Coordinates of N, CA and C in Angstrom, one line a residue:
Chain A
D1 N -15.4 4.1 26.2 CA -16.5 3.4 25.3 C -16.0 2.2 24.7
T2 N -16.8 1.1 24.8 CA -16.4 -0.2 24.1 C -16.6 -0.1 22.7
A3 N -15.5 -0.4 21.9 CA -15.6 -0.3 20.4 C -16.5 -1.4 19.8
V4 N -16.3 -2.6 20.2 CA -17.2 -3.7 19.7 C -17.8 -4.4 21.0
S5 N -19.1 -4.4 21.1 CA -19.7 -5.0 22.2 C -20.6 -6.1 21.8
Q6 N -20.7 -7.1 22.7 CA -21.6 -8.3 22.5 C -22.4 -8.5 23.7
T7 N -23.7 -9.0 23.4 CA -24.5 -9.5 24.5 C -25.2 -10.7 24.1
P8 N -25.4 -11.6 25.0 CA -24.8 -11.6 26.4 C -23.4 -12.1 26.4
K9 N -22.7 -12.0 27.4 CA -21.4 -12.5 27.6 C -21.4 -14.0 27.8
Y10 N -22.4 -14.5 28.5 CA -22.5 -16.0 28.7 C -23.9 -16.3 28.4
L11 N -24.1 -17.5 27.8 CA -25.4 -18.0 27.4 C -25.4 -19.5 27.6
V12 N -26.3 -20.0 28.6 CA -26.4 -21.4 28.8 C -27.8 -21.8 28.5
T13 N -28.0 -22.8 27.7 CA -29.4 -23.2 27.2 C -29.4 -24.7 26.9
Q14 N -30.6 -25.1 26.8 CA -30.8 -26.6 26.5 C -30.8 -26.8 25.0
M15 N -30.5 -28.0 24.7 CA -30.5 -28.5 23.3 C -32.0 -28.2 22.8
G16 N -32.0 -27.8 21.5 CA -33.3 -27.7 20.8 C -33.8 -26.2 20.9
N17 N -33.3 -25.5 21.8 CA -33.7 -24.1 22.0 C -33.3 -23.2 20.8
D18 N -33.8 -22.0 20.7 CA -33.4 -21.0 19.8 C -32.9 -19.8 20.6
K19 N -31.7 -19.3 20.2 CA -31.1 -18.2 20.9 C -30.5 -17.2 19.9
S20 N -30.3 -15.9 20.4 CA -29.7 -14.9 19.6 C -28.6 -14.3 20.4
I21 N -27.5 -13.8 19.7 CA -26.4 -13.0 20.2 C -26.4 -11.7 19.5
K22 N -26.2 -10.6 20.2 CA -26.2 -9.3 19.5 C -24.8 -8.7 19.6
C23 N -24.5 -8.0 18.5 CA -23.2 -7.3 18.4 C -23.4 -5.8 17.9
E24 N -22.7 -4.9 18.5 CA -22.7 -3.5 18.0 C -21.3 -3.0 18.0
Q25 N -21.1 -2.2 17.0 CA -19.8 -1.5 16.9 C -19.9 0.0 16.8
N26 N -19.2 0.8 17.5 CA -19.3 2.3 17.4 C -18.1 2.9 16.7
L27 N -17.4 2.1 15.9 CA -16.2 2.6 15.2 C -16.5 3.1 13.9
G28 N -17.7 3.2 13.4 CA -18.1 3.6 12.1 C -17.6 2.8 11.0
H29 N -17.4 1.5 11.3 CA -16.9 0.6 10.3 C -18.1 0.1 9.4
D30 N -17.6 -0.3 8.1 CA -18.6 -0.8 7.2 C -18.9 -2.3 7.3
T31 N -17.9 -3.0 7.8 CA -17.9 -4.4 7.7 C -17.9 -5.1 9.1
M32 N -18.7 -6.1 9.3 CA -18.8 -6.9 10.5 C -18.7 -8.3 10.2
Y33 N -18.3 -9.1 11.3 CA -18.0 -10.5 11.1 C -18.5 -11.3 12.3
W34 N -18.8 -12.6 12.1 CA -19.0 -13.5 13.2 C -18.0 -14.7 13.0
Y35 N -17.3 -14.9 14.1 CA -16.3 -16.0 14.2 C -16.7 -16.9 15.3
K36 N -16.4 -18.2 15.2 CA -16.6 -19.3 16.2 C -15.3 -19.8 16.7
Q37 N -15.0 -19.8 18.0 CA -13.8 -20.4 18.6 C -14.2 -21.6 19.3
D38 N -13.8 -22.8 18.9 CA -14.2 -24.0 19.5 C -13.2 -24.4 20.7
S39 N -13.5 -25.5 21.2 CA -12.7 -26.0 22.4 C -11.2 -26.2 22.1
K40 N -10.9 -26.3 20.8 CA -9.5 -26.5 20.5 C -8.9 -25.1 20.1
K41 N -9.6 -24.1 20.4 CA -9.2 -22.7 20.2 C -9.0 -22.2 18.8
F42 N -9.4 -23.0 17.8 CA -9.4 -22.5 16.5 C -10.5 -21.5 16.3
L43 N -10.1 -20.3 15.7 CA -11.1 -19.2 15.5 C -11.4 -19.3 14.0
K44 N -12.7 -19.6 13.7 CA -13.1 -19.7 12.3 C -14.2 -18.7 11.9
I45 N -14.0 -18.1 10.7 CA -15.0 -17.1 10.3 C -16.3 -17.9 9.9
M46 N -17.4 -17.3 10.2 CA -18.7 -17.8 9.8 C -19.4 -16.9 8.8
F47 N -19.5 -15.6 9.1 CA -20.2 -14.8 8.2 C -19.5 -13.4 8.2
S48 N -19.8 -12.6 7.2 CA -19.4 -11.2 7.2 C -20.4 -10.4 6.4
Y49 N -20.7 -9.2 6.9 CA -21.6 -8.3 6.3 C -20.9 -7.0 6.0
N50 N -21.2 -6.4 4.8 CA -20.7 -5.1 4.5 C -21.9 -4.2 4.2
N51 N -22.0 -3.2 5.1 CA -23.1 -2.3 4.9 C -24.5 -3.0 4.7
K52 N -24.7 -4.0 5.6 CA -26.0 -4.8 5.6 C -26.1 -5.8 4.6
E53 N -25.0 -6.0 3.8 CA -25.1 -7.0 2.7 C -24.2 -8.2 3.1
L54 N -24.7 -9.4 3.0 CA -23.9 -10.6 3.3 C -22.8 -10.8 2.2
I55 N -21.6 -10.8 2.6 CA -20.5 -11.0 1.6 C -19.6 -12.2 1.8
I56 N -19.6 -12.8 3.1 CA -18.9 -14.0 3.3 C -19.9 -14.9 4.0
N57 N -20.0 -16.1 3.5 CA -21.0 -17.1 4.1 C -20.2 -18.4 4.1
E58 N -19.6 -18.8 5.1 CA -18.8 -20.0 5.2 C -19.7 -21.2 5.3
T59 N -19.2 -22.4 5.2 CA -20.0 -23.6 5.4 C -20.4 -23.7 6.8
V60 N -21.6 -23.2 7.0 CA -22.2 -23.2 8.4 C -23.6 -23.7 8.3
P61 N -24.0 -24.6 9.3 CA -25.4 -25.1 9.2 C -26.4 -23.9 9.0
N62 N -27.5 -24.2 8.3 CA -28.4 -23.1 8.0 C -29.3 -22.9 9.3
R63 N -29.0 -23.5 10.4 CA -29.6 -23.1 11.7 C -29.1 -21.8 12.1
F64 N -27.9 -21.5 11.6 CA -27.3 -20.2 12.0 C -27.8 -19.1 11.0
S65 N -28.3 -18.0 11.4 CA -28.8 -17.0 10.5 C -28.4 -15.6 11.1
P66 N -27.4 -15.0 10.3 CA -27.1 -13.6 10.8 C -28.1 -12.6 10.2
K67 N -28.1 -11.5 10.9 CA -29.0 -10.4 10.5 C -28.3 -9.1 10.8
S68 N -28.3 -8.2 9.8 CA -27.7 -6.9 10.1 C -28.7 -5.8 9.8
P69 N -29.3 -5.3 10.8 CA -30.3 -4.2 10.6 C -29.7 -2.9 10.2
D70 N -28.5 -2.7 10.5 CA -27.8 -1.4 10.0 C -26.3 -1.8 10.1
K71 N -25.5 -0.9 9.6 CA -24.1 -1.3 9.5 C -23.4 -1.4 10.9
A72 N -23.9 -0.8 11.9 CA -23.4 -0.8 13.2 C -23.8 -2.0 14.0
H73 N -24.7 -2.9 13.5 CA -25.2 -4.0 14.3 C -25.2 -5.3 13.5
L74 N -24.8 -6.3 14.1 CA -24.9 -7.7 13.4 C -25.2 -8.7 14.5
N75 N -26.4 -9.3 14.3 CA -26.9 -10.3 15.2 C -26.8 -11.7 14.7
L76 N -26.7 -12.6 15.5 CA -26.5 -14.1 15.1 C -27.7 -14.9 15.8
H77 N -28.6 -15.4 15.0 CA -29.6 -16.2 15.6 C -29.4 -17.7 15.3
I78 N -29.5 -18.5 16.3 CA -29.3 -20.0 16.2 C -30.5 -20.7 16.5
N79 N -31.0 -21.5 15.6 CA -32.2 -22.3 15.8 C -31.8 -23.8 16.3
S80 N -32.7 -24.4 17.0 CA -32.5 -25.8 17.3 C -31.1 -26.1 17.8
L81 N -30.7 -25.5 18.8 CA -29.3 -25.6 19.3 C -28.9 -27.1 19.6
E82 N -27.6 -27.4 19.2 CA -27.0 -28.7 19.4 C -25.8 -28.6 20.3
L83 N -25.5 -29.7 20.9 CA -24.3 -29.8 21.8 C -23.0 -29.2 21.1
G84 N -22.9 -29.5 19.8 CA -21.7 -29.1 19.1 C -21.6 -27.6 18.9
D85 N -22.7 -26.9 19.1 CA -22.7 -25.4 19.0 C -22.0 -24.8 20.1
S86 N -21.7 -25.5 21.2 CA -21.1 -24.9 22.3 C -19.7 -24.4 21.9
A87 N -19.5 -23.1 22.2 CA -18.2 -22.5 21.7 C -18.3 -21.0 22.2
V88 N -17.2 -20.3 21.9 CA -17.2 -18.9 22.1 C -17.4 -18.2 20.7
Y89 N -18.4 -17.3 20.7 CA -18.6 -16.6 19.4 C -18.2 -15.2 19.5
F90 N -17.4 -14.8 18.5 CA -16.8 -13.4 18.5 C -17.3 -12.7 17.4
C91 N -17.7 -11.4 17.6 CA -18.1 -10.4 16.6 C -16.8 -9.6 16.3
A92 N -16.7 -9.2 15.1 CA -15.5 -8.2 14.8 C -16.0 -7.2 13.8
S93 N -15.3 -6.2 13.6 CA -15.6 -5.2 12.6 C -14.3 -4.7 12.0
S94 N -14.3 -4.2 10.8 CA -13.2 -3.6 10.1 C -13.8 -2.5 9.2
G95 N -12.8 -1.7 8.7 CA -13.3 -0.5 8.0 C -14.0 -0.7 6.7
R96 N -13.4 -1.5 5.8 CA -13.9 -1.7 4.5 C -13.9 -3.2 4.1
A97 N -14.9 -3.5 3.3 CA -15.1 -4.9 2.9 C -13.9 -5.4 2.1
G98 N -13.5 -4.5 1.2 CA -12.3 -4.9 0.3 C -11.0 -4.6 0.9
G99 N -10.9 -4.0 2.1 CA -9.7 -3.6 2.7 C -9.0 -4.7 3.4
R100 N -8.2 -5.5 2.6 CA -7.6 -6.7 3.2 C -6.4 -6.3 4.2
T101 N -6.1 -5.1 4.3 CA -5.1 -4.7 5.3 C -5.7 -4.0 6.4
D102 N -7.0 -3.9 6.4 CA -7.7 -3.3 7.5 C -7.7 -4.2 8.7
T103 N -7.4 -3.5 9.8 CA -7.4 -4.3 11.1 C -8.8 -4.7 11.5
Q104 N -9.0 -5.9 12.0 CA -10.3 -6.3 12.6 C -10.2 -6.1 14.0
Y105 N -11.3 -5.5 14.5 CA -11.5 -5.3 16.0 C -12.5 -6.2 16.5
F106 N -12.1 -7.0 17.5 CA -13.0 -8.1 18.0 C -13.7 -7.6 19.3
G107 N -14.9 -8.2 19.4 CA -15.6 -8.0 20.7 C -15.2 -9.0 21.7
P108 N -15.7 -8.9 22.9 CA -15.2 -9.7 24.0 C -15.7 -11.2 24.0
G109 N -16.5 -11.6 23.1 CA -17.0 -12.9 22.9 C -18.2 -13.2 23.7
T110 N -19.0 -14.2 23.3 CA -20.1 -14.8 24.0 C -19.9 -16.2 24.1
R111 N -19.8 -16.7 25.4 CA -19.6 -18.2 25.6 C -20.9 -18.8 25.7
L112 N -21.2 -19.7 24.6 CA -22.5 -20.4 24.6 C -22.2 -21.8 25.0
T113 N -23.0 -22.3 25.9 CA -23.0 -23.6 26.4 C -24.3 -24.3 26.2
V114 N -24.3 -25.4 25.5 CA -25.6 -26.1 25.2 C -25.6 -27.4 26.0
L115 N -26.6 -27.5 26.8 CA -26.7 -28.7 27.7 C -27.6 -29.8 27.2
Chain B
S6 N -3.9 -31.0 2.0 CA -4.9 -30.2 2.6 C -4.3 -28.9 3.1
Q7 N -5.1 -27.9 3.3 CA -4.7 -26.6 3.8 C -4.6 -26.6 5.3
K8 N -3.4 -26.1 5.8 CA -3.2 -26.1 7.2 C -2.4 -24.9 7.6
I9 N -2.7 -24.4 8.8 CA -1.9 -23.4 9.5 C -1.5 -24.0 10.8
E10 N -0.2 -24.1 11.1 CA 0.3 -24.7 12.3 C 1.2 -23.8 13.1
Q11 N 0.7 -23.7 14.4 CA 1.5 -23.0 15.4 C 1.9 -24.0 16.5
N12 N 3.0 -23.7 17.2 CA 3.5 -24.5 18.3 C 2.3 -24.9 19.2
S13 N 1.9 -26.1 19.3 CA 0.8 -26.4 20.2 C 1.2 -26.4 21.6
E14 N 2.4 -26.6 21.9 CA 2.9 -26.6 23.3 C 3.1 -25.2 23.7
A15 N 2.8 -24.9 25.0 CA 3.1 -23.6 25.5 C 4.6 -23.3 25.5
L16 N 4.9 -22.0 25.3 CA 6.3 -21.6 25.4 C 6.5 -20.8 26.7
N17 N 7.5 -21.4 27.5 CA 7.8 -20.8 28.7 C 9.2 -20.2 28.6
I18 N 9.3 -18.9 29.0 CA 10.6 -18.2 28.9 C 10.8 -17.3 30.1
Q19 N 12.1 -17.0 30.4 CA 12.3 -16.1 31.5 C 12.2 -14.6 31.0
E20 N 11.8 -13.9 32.0 CA 11.7 -12.4 31.7 C 13.0 -11.8 31.2
G21 N 12.9 -11.0 30.2 CA 14.1 -10.4 29.6 C 14.6 -11.1 28.4
K22 N 14.3 -12.3 28.2 CA 14.7 -13.1 27.1 C 13.8 -12.8 25.8
T23 N 14.3 -13.3 24.6 CA 13.5 -13.1 23.5 C 12.6 -14.3 23.2
A24 N 11.3 -14.1 23.1 CA 10.4 -15.2 22.7 C 10.2 -15.2 21.2
T25 N 10.3 -16.4 20.6 CA 10.1 -16.6 19.2 C 9.0 -17.7 19.0
L26 N 8.0 -17.2 18.3 CA 6.8 -18.1 18.0 C 6.8 -18.3 16.4
T27 N 6.4 -19.5 16.1 CA 6.4 -19.9 14.7 C 5.0 -20.1 14.1
C28 N 4.8 -19.7 12.9 CA 3.5 -20.0 12.2 C 3.9 -20.6 10.8
N29 N 3.5 -21.8 10.6 CA 3.8 -22.5 9.3 C 2.5 -22.7 8.6
Y30 N 2.5 -22.6 7.3 CA 1.2 -22.9 6.5 C 1.5 -23.7 5.3
T31 N 0.5 -24.5 4.9 CA 0.6 -25.4 3.8 C -0.6 -25.2 2.9
N32 N -0.3 -25.1 1.6 CA -1.3 -25.0 0.5 C -2.2 -23.7 0.6
Y33 N -1.5 -22.7 1.1 CA -2.2 -21.4 1.0 C -1.2 -20.4 0.3
S34 N -1.7 -19.4 -0.3 CA -0.9 -18.3 -0.9 C -1.4 -17.0 -0.3
P35 N -1.0 -16.7 0.9 CA -1.5 -15.5 1.6 C -0.8 -14.2 0.9
A36 N -1.7 -13.2 0.9 CA -1.1 -11.9 0.5 C -0.6 -11.2 1.7
Y37 N -1.2 -11.5 2.8 CA -0.8 -10.8 4.1 C -0.8 -11.9 5.2
L38 N -0.1 -11.5 6.2 CA -0.1 -12.3 7.4 C -0.2 -11.4 8.6
Q39 N -1.0 -11.8 9.5 CA -1.3 -10.9 10.7 C -1.0 -11.7 11.9
W40 N -0.6 -11.0 13.0 CA -0.4 -11.6 14.3 C -1.4 -10.8 15.3
Y41 N -2.0 -11.7 16.1 CA -3.0 -11.1 17.1 C -2.6 -11.7 18.5
R42 N -2.9 -11.0 19.5 CA -2.8 -11.5 20.9 C -4.2 -11.7 21.5
Q43 N -4.3 -12.8 22.2 CA -5.6 -13.1 22.9 C -5.3 -13.4 24.3
D44 N -5.9 -12.7 25.2 CA -5.9 -12.9 26.6 C -7.1 -13.8 27.0
P45 N -7.0 -14.6 28.1 CA -8.1 -15.5 28.5 C -9.4 -14.7 28.7
G46 N -10.4 -15.2 28.1 CA -11.7 -14.6 28.2 C -11.9 -13.3 27.4
R47 N -11.1 -13.0 26.5 CA -11.1 -11.8 25.7 C -11.0 -12.1 24.2
G48 N -11.4 -11.1 23.5 CA -11.2 -11.2 22.0 C -9.8 -11.0 21.6
P49 N -9.4 -11.5 20.4 CA -8.1 -11.2 19.9 C -7.9 -9.7 19.6
V50 N -6.6 -9.2 19.7 CA -6.2 -7.9 19.5 C -5.1 -7.8 18.5
F51 N -5.3 -7.1 17.5 CA -4.3 -7.0 16.4 C -2.9 -6.4 16.9
L52 N -1.9 -7.1 16.3 CA -0.5 -6.6 16.7 C 0.2 -6.0 15.5
L53 N 0.3 -6.9 14.5 CA 1.2 -6.5 13.3 C 0.6 -7.2 12.1
L54 N 0.9 -6.6 10.9 CA 0.5 -7.1 9.6 C 1.8 -7.0 8.8
I55 N 2.0 -8.1 8.0 CA 3.2 -8.1 7.1 C 2.7 -8.6 5.7
R56 N 3.2 -7.9 4.7 CA 2.8 -8.2 3.3 C 3.7 -9.3 2.8
E57 N 3.2 -10.0 1.7 CA 4.0 -11.1 1.1 C 5.3 -10.6 0.5
N58 N 5.4 -9.4 0.2 CA 6.6 -8.9 -0.4 C 7.5 -8.2 0.6
E59 N 7.2 -8.3 1.9 CA 8.0 -7.8 3.0 C 8.7 -8.9 3.7
K60 N 9.9 -8.7 4.1 CA 10.6 -9.7 4.7 C 10.5 -9.6 6.3
E61 N 10.4 -8.4 6.7 CA 10.4 -8.1 8.1 C 9.6 -6.8 8.5
K62 N 9.0 -6.9 9.7 CA 8.3 -5.7 10.1 C 8.5 -5.6 11.6
R63 N 8.7 -4.3 12.1 CA 9.0 -4.2 13.6 C 8.0 -3.1 14.1
K64 N 7.7 -3.4 15.4 CA 6.8 -2.4 16.1 C 7.3 -2.5 17.6
E65 N 8.0 -1.5 18.1 CA 8.5 -1.5 19.4 C 9.3 -2.7 19.7
R66 N 8.9 -3.6 20.7 CA 9.6 -4.8 21.0 C 9.2 -6.0 20.1
L67 N 8.3 -5.8 19.2 CA 7.9 -6.9 18.4 C 8.5 -6.9 17.0
K68 N 8.8 -8.1 16.5 CA 9.3 -8.2 15.1 C 8.7 -9.4 14.5
V69 N 8.2 -9.2 13.2 CA 7.7 -10.4 12.5 C 8.5 -10.5 11.2
T70 N 8.8 -11.8 10.9 CA 9.4 -12.1 9.6 C 8.4 -13.0 8.8
F71 N 8.5 -12.9 7.4 CA 7.6 -13.6 6.6 C 8.4 -14.2 5.4
D72 N 8.5 -15.5 5.3 CA 9.2 -16.1 4.3 C 8.3 -17.0 3.4
T73 N 8.0 -16.5 2.3 CA 6.9 -17.2 1.4 C 7.5 -18.4 0.8
T74 N 8.8 -18.5 0.7 CA 9.4 -19.8 0.2 C 9.3 -20.9 1.2
L75 N 9.6 -20.6 2.4 CA 9.5 -21.6 3.5 C 8.1 -21.7 4.0
K76 N 7.2 -20.8 3.6 CA 5.8 -20.7 4.1 C 5.8 -20.7 5.6
Q77 N 6.5 -19.7 6.1 CA 6.6 -19.5 7.5 C 6.7 -18.1 7.9
S78 N 6.1 -17.8 9.1 CA 6.3 -16.4 9.7 C 6.8 -16.7 11.1
L79 N 7.8 -15.9 11.5 CA 8.3 -15.9 12.9 C 7.9 -14.6 13.6
F80 N 7.5 -14.7 14.9 CA 7.1 -13.6 15.7 C 7.9 -13.6 16.9
H81 N 8.7 -12.4 17.0 CA 9.6 -12.3 18.1 C 9.1 -11.2 19.1
I82 N 9.3 -11.5 20.4 CA 9.1 -10.4 21.4 C 10.5 -10.3 22.1
T83 N 11.1 -9.1 22.0 CA 12.4 -9.0 22.6 C 12.1 -8.4 24.1
A84 N 13.1 -8.7 24.9 CA 13.0 -8.1 26.3 C 11.7 -8.4 26.9
S85 N 11.3 -9.7 26.8 CA 9.9 -10.1 27.2 C 9.6 -9.8 28.7
Q86 N 8.4 -9.5 29.0 CA 7.9 -9.2 30.3 C 6.8 -10.1 30.7
P87 N 6.5 -10.3 32.0 CA 5.4 -11.2 32.4 C 4.0 -10.7 31.7
A88 N 3.9 -9.4 31.5 CA 2.7 -8.9 30.9 C 2.5 -9.3 29.4
D89 N 3.6 -9.9 28.9 CA 3.5 -10.4 27.5 C 2.8 -11.8 27.4
S90 N 2.6 -12.4 28.6 CA 2.0 -13.7 28.7 C 0.6 -13.7 28.1
A91 N 0.3 -14.5 27.1 CA -0.9 -14.5 26.4 C -0.9 -15.6 25.4
T92 N -1.9 -15.8 24.6 CA -1.9 -16.6 23.4 C -1.7 -15.8 22.2
Y93 N -0.8 -16.1 21.3 CA -0.6 -15.4 20.1 C -1.0 -16.2 18.9
L94 N -1.9 -15.5 18.1 CA -2.5 -16.2 16.9 C -1.9 -15.6 15.6
C95 N -1.6 -16.5 14.7 CA -1.3 -15.9 13.4 C -2.5 -16.1 12.5
A96 N -2.6 -15.2 11.5 CA -3.8 -15.3 10.6 C -3.4 -14.9 9.2
L97 N -3.9 -15.7 8.3 CA -3.6 -15.4 6.9 C -4.7 -14.6 6.2
V98 N -4.4 -13.8 5.3 CA -5.3 -13.1 4.5 C -5.0 -13.4 3.0
L99 N -5.9 -14.1 2.3 CA -5.6 -14.6 1.0 C -5.6 -13.5 -0.1
S100 N -5.0 -13.8 -1.2 CA -5.1 -12.9 -2.4 C -6.5 -12.9 -2.9
G101 N -7.0 -11.7 -3.3 CA -8.3 -11.7 -3.8 C -9.4 -11.7 -2.8
G102 N -10.6 -11.3 -3.1 CA -11.7 -11.5 -2.2 C -11.7 -10.5 -1.0
Y103 N -12.5 -10.8 0.0 CA -12.7 -9.9 1.1 C -11.6 -10.2 2.2
N104 N -11.7 -9.4 3.2 CA -10.9 -9.4 4.3 C -11.3 -10.6 5.2
K105 N -10.9 -11.8 4.8 CA -11.3 -13.0 5.5 C -10.0 -13.5 6.2
L106 N -10.0 -13.6 7.5 CA -8.8 -14.1 8.3 C -9.0 -15.6 8.5
I107 N -7.9 -16.3 8.2 CA -7.8 -17.7 8.5 C -6.7 -17.9 9.6
F108 N -7.2 -18.3 10.7 CA -6.4 -18.3 11.9 C -5.7 -19.7 12.2
G109 N -4.5 -19.6 12.8 CA -4.0 -20.8 13.4 C -4.5 -20.9 14.8
A110 N -4.2 -22.1 15.5 CA -4.8 -22.3 16.8 C -4.1 -21.5 17.9
G111 N -3.0 -20.9 17.6 CA -2.3 -20.1 18.6 C -1.3 -20.8 19.4
T112 N -0.3 -20.0 20.0 CA 0.7 -20.5 20.9 C 0.6 -19.8 22.1
R113 N 0.5 -20.5 23.3 CA 0.4 -19.8 24.6 C 1.8 -19.5 25.0
L114 N 2.0 -18.3 25.4 CA 3.4 -17.8 25.9 C 3.3 -17.5 27.3
A115 N 4.2 -18.0 28.1 CA 4.2 -17.6 29.6 C 5.6 -17.1 29.9
V116 N 5.6 -15.9 30.3 CA 6.9 -15.2 30.7 C 7.1 -15.2 32.2
H117 N 8.1 -15.8 32.7 CA 8.2 -16.0 34.1 C 9.2 -14.9 34.7
P118 N 8.9 -14.3 35.9 CA 9.8 -13.3 36.4 C 11.1 -14.0 36.8

């Protein structure tokens, strides 16, 4: 069983389109995250939810909107896609929001290419 | 400005040798430092965590040191194997707040038979 899964694995789309990436974890964790890994390989946190509540919201364009329908799912919707949004997006989860020693478990990533 | 720096060049070593990877940081005060492994096309996988008041941590063939005066962590893989070839990322967790990881760009390690 995959602990943290993401769909789709690859996403190719045109500029200006709206797209969503889905993430699910079956680890029973309270906290989920979205990270972006750009072409230079830097992995940067975008958002974090704890039990459906947004707790981390980094400086990200408001075209990006996370949604957590329940604590096992965290989706990322992106409006009006731009070329610079091309990257690999990783979902992760960890046990507790305040558990700064808790291991984060990452999904396999979604490679988004904007043409 | 705040920075986390890892060797940008790939590290090539012979099988059986010890690989040493460096993580330096500037203008951060991390409470913890973590190391992750990332294989091509996959998500990072947690390896080790070290606290600010710990000098060294070991797990099997892995050893991490943490020097808050030098603002540096070293990651060692002893008796390296080709299967250890991957990109290794260091990540800081700051004091206070939530479990927010701040990653370096990673160092690619290639272990040759």
